[in-house]
Amino acid sequence: METSKKRSDCPLSCSLDVFGDKWSLLIIRDLIFHKKHTYNDFLKSEEGIATNILASRLKALEENGIIEKSAHPDSKAKILYRLTEKGIDLFPIIMEVYIWSDKYLTVPADIKATIKEAKKDKDKFVKQLTKELKSK
């Protein structure tokens, strides 16, 4: 997921080079929906990411300007991760994937409720959550 290597000039291909691996969107999801912000938070995700893969994906997301890190206010040993504006701008795409998943896959009830709420007024839902993400 190096920023300098491109398979083509196709926007979809270039975007997948940034966040299209098996784990990066799950890290972004955890930052958006599950309020996870530390390395250990991400390790506890139900998908079970390996430590070396997590470290690699966090580094790549940071290098691509999707996330940024800062010092943890309570511990010098911990780092906090948060989405940058570039990362927050992925939220509408993730919401569309959730809506597609609700149509074609089995979705847990709590996520189904979020999707139902979003579908009432998608633009309003996206703007509200985007505003909340930017205020953190």
JSON list of C-alpha atoms in Angstrom, two decimals:
[
{"chain": "A", "resi": 1, "resn": "MET", "atom": "CA", "xyz": [0.00, 0.00, 0.00]},
{"chain": "A", "resi": 2, "resn": "GLU", "atom": "CA", "xyz": [2.79, 2.40, -0.80]},
{"chain": "A", "resi": 3, "resn": "THR", "atom": "CA", "xyz": [1.69, 5.77, -2.07]},
{"chain": "A", "resi": 4, "resn": "SER", "atom": "CA", "xyz": [4.16, 5.83, -4.96]},
{"chain": "A", "resi": 5, "resn": "LYS", "atom": "CA", "xyz": [3.07, 2.61, -6.69]},
{"chain": "A", "resi": 6, "resn": "LYS", "atom": "CA", "xyz": [0.04, 2.79, -8.96]},
{"chain": "A", "resi": 7, "resn": "ARG", "atom": "CA", "xyz": [-1.38, -0.01, -11.04]},
{"chain": "A", "resi": 8, "resn": "SER", "atom": "CA", "xyz": [-3.11, 2.46, -13.37]},
{"chain": "A", "resi": 9, "resn": "ASP", "atom": "CA", "xyz": [-4.59, 5.95, -13.53]},
{"chain": "A", "resi": 10, "resn": "CYS", "atom": "CA", "xyz": [-8.11, 4.61, -12.87]},
{"chain": "A", "resi": 11, "resn": "PRO", "atom": "CA", "xyz": [-9.59, 6.48, -9.84]},
{"chain": "A", "resi": 12, "resn": "LEU", "atom": "CA", "xyz": [-11.03, 3.25, -8.43]},
{"chain": "A", "resi": 13, "resn": "SER", "atom": "CA", "xyz": [-7.71, 1.43, -8.74]},
{"chain": "A", "resi": 14, "resn": "CYS", "atom": "CA", "xyz": [-5.81, 4.33, -7.15]},
{"chain": "A", "resi": 15, "resn": "SER", "atom": "CA", "xyz": [-8.33, 4.52, -4.28]},
{"chain": "A", "resi": 16, "resn": "LEU", "atom": "CA", "xyz": [-8.05, 0.79, -3.67]},
{"chain": "A", "resi": 17, "resn": "ASP", "atom": "CA", "xyz": [-4.28, 1.23, -3.42]},
{"chain": "A", "resi": 18, "resn": "VAL", "atom": "CA", "xyz": [-4.93, 3.54, -0.43]},
{"chain": "A", "resi": 19, "resn": "PHE", "atom": "CA", "xyz": [-7.72, 1.75, 1.48]},
{"chain": "A", "resi": 20, "resn": "GLY", "atom": "CA", "xyz": [-8.74, -1.33, -0.48]},
{"chain": "A", "resi": 21, "resn": "ASP", "atom": "CA", "xyz": [-7.02, -4.10, 1.45]},
{"chain": "A", "resi": 22, "resn": "LYS", "atom": "CA", "xyz": [-8.81, -6.51, 3.76]},
{"chain": "A", "resi": 23, "resn": "TRP", "atom": "CA", "xyz": [-8.23, -4.44, 6.93]},
{"chain": "A", "resi": 24, "resn": "SER", "atom": "CA", "xyz": [-8.00, -0.70, 6.28]},
{"chain": "A", "resi": 25, "resn": "LEU", "atom": "CA", "xyz": [-11.73, -0.04, 5.91]},
{"chain": "A", "resi": 26, "resn": "LEU", "atom": "CA", "xyz": [-12.35, -2.00, 9.11]},
{"chain": "A", "resi": 27, "resn": "ILE", "atom": "CA", "xyz": [-9.95, 0.29, 10.97]},
{"chain": "A", "resi": 28, "resn": "ILE", "atom": "CA", "xyz": [-11.75, 3.30, 9.48]},
{"chain": "A", "resi": 29, "resn": "ARG", "atom": "CA", "xyz": [-15.10, 1.72, 10.45]},
{"chain": "A", "resi": 30, "resn": "ASP", "atom": "CA", "xyz": [-13.87, 1.28, 14.02]},
{"chain": "A", "resi": 31, "resn": "LEU", "atom": "CA", "xyz": [-12.84, 4.93, 14.19]},
{"chain": "A", "resi": 32, "resn": "ILE", "atom": "CA", "xyz": [-16.23, 6.06, 12.89]},
{"chain": "A", "resi": 33, "resn": "PHE", "atom": "CA", "xyz": [-18.74, 3.74, 14.51]},
{"chain": "A", "resi": 34, "resn": "HIS", "atom": "CA", "xyz": [-17.01, 2.04, 17.43]},
{"chain": "A", "resi": 35, "resn": "LYS", "atom": "CA", "xyz": [-15.05, 4.96, 18.88]},
{"chain": "A", "resi": 36, "resn": "LYS", "atom": "CA", "xyz": [-11.83, 2.98, 18.87]},
{"chain": "A", "resi": 37, "resn": "HIS", "atom": "CA", "xyz": [-8.71, 5.13, 18.99]},
{"chain": "A", "resi": 38, "resn": "THR", "atom": "CA", "xyz": [-5.79, 3.08, 20.31]},
{"chain": "A", "resi": 39, "resn": "TYR", "atom": "CA", "xyz": [-3.76, 0.17, 18.96]},
{"chain": "A", "resi": 40, "resn": "ASN", "atom": "CA", "xyz": [-5.23, -2.14, 21.61]},
{"chain": "A", "resi": 41, "resn": "ASP", "atom": "CA", "xyz": [-8.77, -0.99, 20.76]},
{"chain": "A", "resi": 42, "resn": "PHE", "atom": "CA", "xyz": [-8.24, -2.11, 17.16]},
{"chain": "A", "resi": 43, "resn": "LEU", "atom": "CA", "xyz": [-6.72, -5.42, 18.28]},
{"chain": "A", "resi": 44, "resn": "LYS", "atom": "CA", "xyz": [-9.93, -6.19, 20.19]},
{"chain": "A", "resi": 45, "resn": "SER", "atom": "CA", "xyz": [-12.11, -5.93, 17.06]},
{"chain": "A", "resi": 46, "resn": "GLU", "atom": "CA", "xyz": [-14.04, -9.13, 16.43]},
{"chain": "A", "resi": 47, "resn": "GLU", "atom": "CA", "xyz": [-12.33, -9.77, 13.09]},
{"chain": "A", "resi": 48, "resn": "GLY", "atom": "CA", "xyz": [-9.07, -10.59, 14.89]},
{"chain": "A", "resi": 49, "resn": "ILE", "atom": "CA", "xyz": [-6.38, -8.63, 13.06]},
{"chain": "A", "resi": 50, "resn": "ALA", "atom": "CA", "xyz": [-2.81, -9.77, 13.67]},
{"chain": "A", "resi": 51, "resn": "THR", "atom": "CA", "xyz": [-0.48, -7.29, 15.37]},
{"chain": "A", "resi": 52, "resn": "ASN", "atom": "CA", "xyz": [1.94, -7.05, 12.43]},
{"chain": "A", "resi": 53, "resn": "ILE", "atom": "CA", "xyz": [-0.90, -6.44, 9.96]},
{"chain": "A", "resi": 54, "resn": "LEU", "atom": "CA", "xyz": [-2.47, -3.81, 12.23]},
{"chain": "A", "resi": 55, "resn": "ALA", "atom": "CA", "xyz": [0.85, -1.96, 12.58]},
{"chain": "A", "resi": 56, "resn": "SER", "atom": "CA", "xyz": [1.32, -2.06, 8.81]},
{"chain": "A", "resi": 57, "resn": "ARG", "atom": "CA", "xyz": [-2.19, -0.79, 8.03]},
{"chain": "A", "resi": 58, "resn": "LEU", "atom": "CA", "xyz": [-2.04, 2.00, 10.60]},
{"chain": "A", "resi": 59, "resn": "LYS", "atom": "CA", "xyz": [1.28, 3.14, 9.13]},
{"chain": "A", "resi": 60, "resn": "ALA", "atom": "CA", "xyz": [-0.08, 3.01, 5.56]},
{"chain": "A", "resi": 61, "resn": "LEU", "atom": "CA", "xyz": [-3.27, 4.89, 6.50]},
{"chain": "A", "resi": 62, "resn": "GLU", "atom": "CA", "xyz": [-1.17, 7.54, 8.21]},
{"chain": "A", "resi": 63, "resn": "GLU", "atom": "CA", "xyz": [1.24, 7.82, 5.26]},
{"chain": "A", "resi": 64, "resn": "ASN", "atom": "CA", "xyz": [-1.76, 8.28, 2.94]},
{"chain": "A", "resi": 65, "resn": "GLY", "atom": "CA", "xyz": [-3.24, 11.01, 5.12]},
{"chain": "A", "resi": 66, "resn": "ILE", "atom": "CA", "xyz": [-6.34, 9.02, 6.14]},
{"chain": "A", "resi": 67, "resn": "ILE", "atom": "CA", "xyz": [-5.51, 8.95, 9.86]},
{"chain": "A", "resi": 68, "resn": "GLU", "atom": "CA", "xyz": [-3.22, 10.87, 12.15]},
{"chain": "A", "resi": 69, "resn": "LYS", "atom": "CA", "xyz": [-1.80, 10.02, 15.51]},
{"chain": "A", "resi": 70, "resn": "SER", "atom": "CA", "xyz": [-1.31, 12.04, 18.66]},
{"chain": "A", "resi": 71, "resn": "ALA", "atom": "CA", "xyz": [-0.13, 11.53, 22.21]},
{"chain": "A", "resi": 72, "resn": "HIS", "atom": "CA", "xyz": [-2.58, 9.90, 24.60]},
{"chain": "A", "resi": 73, "resn": "PRO", "atom": "CA", "xyz": [-3.48, 12.33, 27.42]},
{"chain": "A", "resi": 74, "resn": "ASP", "atom": "CA", "xyz": [-3.36, 9.60, 30.09]},
{"chain": "A", "resi": 75, "resn": "SER", "atom": "CA", "xyz": [-0.40, 7.49, 29.01]},
{"chain": "A", "resi": 76, "resn": "LYS", "atom": "CA", "xyz": [2.92, 8.21, 27.34]},
{"chain": "A", "resi": 77, "resn": "ALA", "atom": "CA", "xyz": [2.99, 4.59, 26.17]},
{"chain": "A", "resi": 78, "resn": "LYS", "atom": "CA", "xyz": [-0.23, 4.94, 24.16]},
{"chain": "A", "resi": 79, "resn": "ILE", "atom": "CA", "xyz": [-0.95, 6.68, 20.89]},
{"chain": "A", "resi": 80, "resn": "LEU", "atom": "CA", "xyz": [-4.35, 7.97, 19.82]},
{"chain": "A", "resi": 81, "resn": "TYR", "atom": "CA", "xyz": [-5.46, 7.57, 16.22]},
{"chain": "A", "resi": 82, "resn": "ARG", "atom": "CA", "xyz": [-8.11, 9.73, 14.59]},
{"chain": "A", "resi": 83, "resn": "LEU", "atom": "CA", "xyz": [-9.41, 10.31, 11.11]},
{"chain": "A", "resi": 84, "resn": "THR", "atom": "CA", "xyz": [-8.16, 13.28, 9.16]},
{"chain": "A", "resi": 85, "resn": "GLU", "atom": "CA", "xyz": [-10.56, 15.27, 7.01]},
{"chain": "A", "resi": 86, "resn": "LYS", "atom": "CA", "xyz": [-9.48, 13.07, 4.11]},
{"chain": "A", "resi": 87, "resn": "GLY", "atom": "CA", "xyz": [-10.41, 10.01, 6.18]},
{"chain": "A", "resi": 88, "resn": "ILE", "atom": "CA", "xyz": [-13.72, 11.49, 7.32]},
{"chain": "A", "resi": 89, "resn": "ASP", "atom": "CA", "xyz": [-14.57, 12.08, 3.66]},
{"chain": "A", "resi": 90, "resn": "LEU", "atom": "CA", "xyz": [-14.70, 8.27, 3.28]},
{"chain": "A", "resi": 91, "resn": "PHE", "atom": "CA", "xyz": [-17.75, 8.09, 5.55]},
{"chain": "A", "resi": 92, "resn": "PRO", "atom": "CA", "xyz": [-20.36, 8.50, 2.77]},
{"chain": "A", "resi": 93, "resn": "ILE", "atom": "CA", "xyz": [-18.70, 5.66, 0.85]},
{"chain": "A", "resi": 94, "resn": "ILE", "atom": "CA", "xyz": [-18.78, 3.42, 3.92]},
{"chain": "A", "resi": 95, "resn": "MET", "atom": "CA", "xyz": [-22.43, 4.30, 4.50]},
{"chain": "A", "resi": 96, "resn": "GLU", "atom": "CA", "xyz": [-23.24, 3.27, 0.91]},
{"chain": "A", "resi": 97, "resn": "VAL", "atom": "CA", "xyz": [-21.51, -0.07, 1.50]},
{"chain": "A", "resi": 98, "resn": "TYR", "atom": "CA", "xyz": [-23.62, -0.53, 4.65]},
{"chain": "A", "resi": 99, "resn": "ILE", "atom": "CA", "xyz": [-26.80, 0.21, 2.65]},
{"chain": "A", "resi": 100, "resn": "TRP", "atom": "CA", "xyz": [-25.76, -2.22, -0.09]},
{"chain": "A", "resi": 101, "resn": "SER", "atom": "CA", "xyz": [-24.98, -4.85, 2.57]},
{"chain": "A", "resi": 102, "resn": "ASP", "atom": "CA", "xyz": [-28.41, -4.39, 4.13]},
{"chain": "A", "resi": 103, "resn": "LYS", "atom": "CA", "xyz": [-29.98, -5.12, 0.76]},
{"chain": "A", "resi": 104, "resn": "TYR", "atom": "CA", "xyz": [-27.96, -8.25, -0.05]},
{"chain": "A", "resi": 105, "resn": "LEU", "atom": "CA", "xyz": [-26.50, -9.66, 3.17]},
{"chain": "A", "resi": 106, "resn": "THR", "atom": "CA", "xyz": [-27.59, -10.52, 6.68]},
{"chain": "A", "resi": 107, "resn": "VAL", "atom": "CA", "xyz": [-26.91, -7.48, 8.86]},
{"chain": "A", "resi": 108, "resn": "PRO", "atom": "CA", "xyz": [-27.01, -7.45, 12.69]},
{"chain": "A", "resi": 109, "resn": "ALA", "atom": "CA", "xyz": [-30.01, -5.67, 14.23]},
{"chain": "A", "resi": 110, "resn": "ASP", "atom": "CA", "xyz": [-28.02, -2.77, 15.71]},
{"chain": "A", "resi": 111, "resn": "ILE", "atom": "CA", "xyz": [-26.37, -2.00, 12.37]},
{"chain": "A", "resi": 112, "resn": "LYS", "atom": "CA", "xyz": [-29.69, -2.48, 10.57]},
{"chain": "A", "resi": 113, "resn": "ALA", "atom": "CA", "xyz": [-31.15, 0.21, 12.87]},
{"chain": "A", "resi": 114, "resn": "THR", "atom": "CA", "xyz": [-28.33, 2.60, 11.95]},
{"chain": "A", "resi": 115, "resn": "ILE", "atom": "CA", "xyz": [-28.88, 1.90, 8.26]},
{"chain": "A", "resi": 116, "resn": "LYS", "atom": "CA", "xyz": [-32.63, 2.43, 8.61]},
{"chain": "A", "resi": 117, "resn": "GLU", "atom": "CA", "xyz": [-32.00, 5.77, 10.30]},
{"chain": "A", "resi": 118, "resn": "ALA", "atom": "CA", "xyz": [-29.53, 6.78, 7.59]},
{"chain": "A", "resi": 119, "resn": "LYS", "atom": "CA", "xyz": [-31.91, 5.87, 4.78]},
{"chain": "A", "resi": 120, "resn": "LYS", "atom": "CA", "xyz": [-34.62, 8.21, 6.15]},
{"chain": "A", "resi": 121, "resn": "ASP", "atom": "CA", "xyz": [-32.51, 11.20, 5.09]},
{"chain": "A", "resi": 122, "resn": "LYS", "atom": "CA", "xyz": [-29.10, 10.03, 3.94]},
{"chain": "A", "resi": 123, "resn": "ASP", "atom": "CA", "xyz": [-27.67, 13.50, 3.29]},
{"chain": "A", "resi": 124, "resn": "LYS", "atom": "CA", "xyz": [-28.71, 14.75, 6.73]},
{"chain": "A", "resi": 125, "resn": "PHE", "atom": "CA", "xyz": [-27.38, 11.60, 8.42]},
{"chain": "A", "resi": 126, "resn": "VAL", "atom": "CA", "xyz": [-24.01, 11.85, 6.66]},
{"chain": "A", "resi": 127, "resn": "LYS", "atom": "CA", "xyz": [-23.68, 15.59, 7.36]},
{"chain": "A", "resi": 128, "resn": "GLN", "atom": "CA", "xyz": [-24.50, 15.11, 11.06]},
{"chain": "A", "resi": 129, "resn": "LEU", "atom": "CA", "xyz": [-22.04, 12.28, 11.62]},
{"chain": "A", "resi": 130, "resn": "THR", "atom": "CA", "xyz": [-19.40, 14.04, 9.55]},
{"chain": "A", "resi": 131, "resn": "LYS", "atom": "CA", "xyz": [-19.83, 17.12, 11.74]},
{"chain": "A", "resi": 132, "resn": "GLU", "atom": "CA", "xyz": [-19.44, 14.98, 14.87]},
{"chain": "A", "resi": 133, "resn": "LEU", "atom": "CA", "xyz": [-16.30, 13.32, 13.51]},
{"chain": "A", "resi": 134, "resn": "LYS", "atom": "CA", "xyz": [-14.74, 16.66, 12.62]},
{"chain": "A", "resi": 135, "resn": "SER", "atom": "CA", "xyz": [-15.41, 18.08, 16.09]},
{"chain": "A", "resi": 136, "resn": "LYS", "atom": "CA", "xyz": [-13.27, 15.40, 17.77]}
]
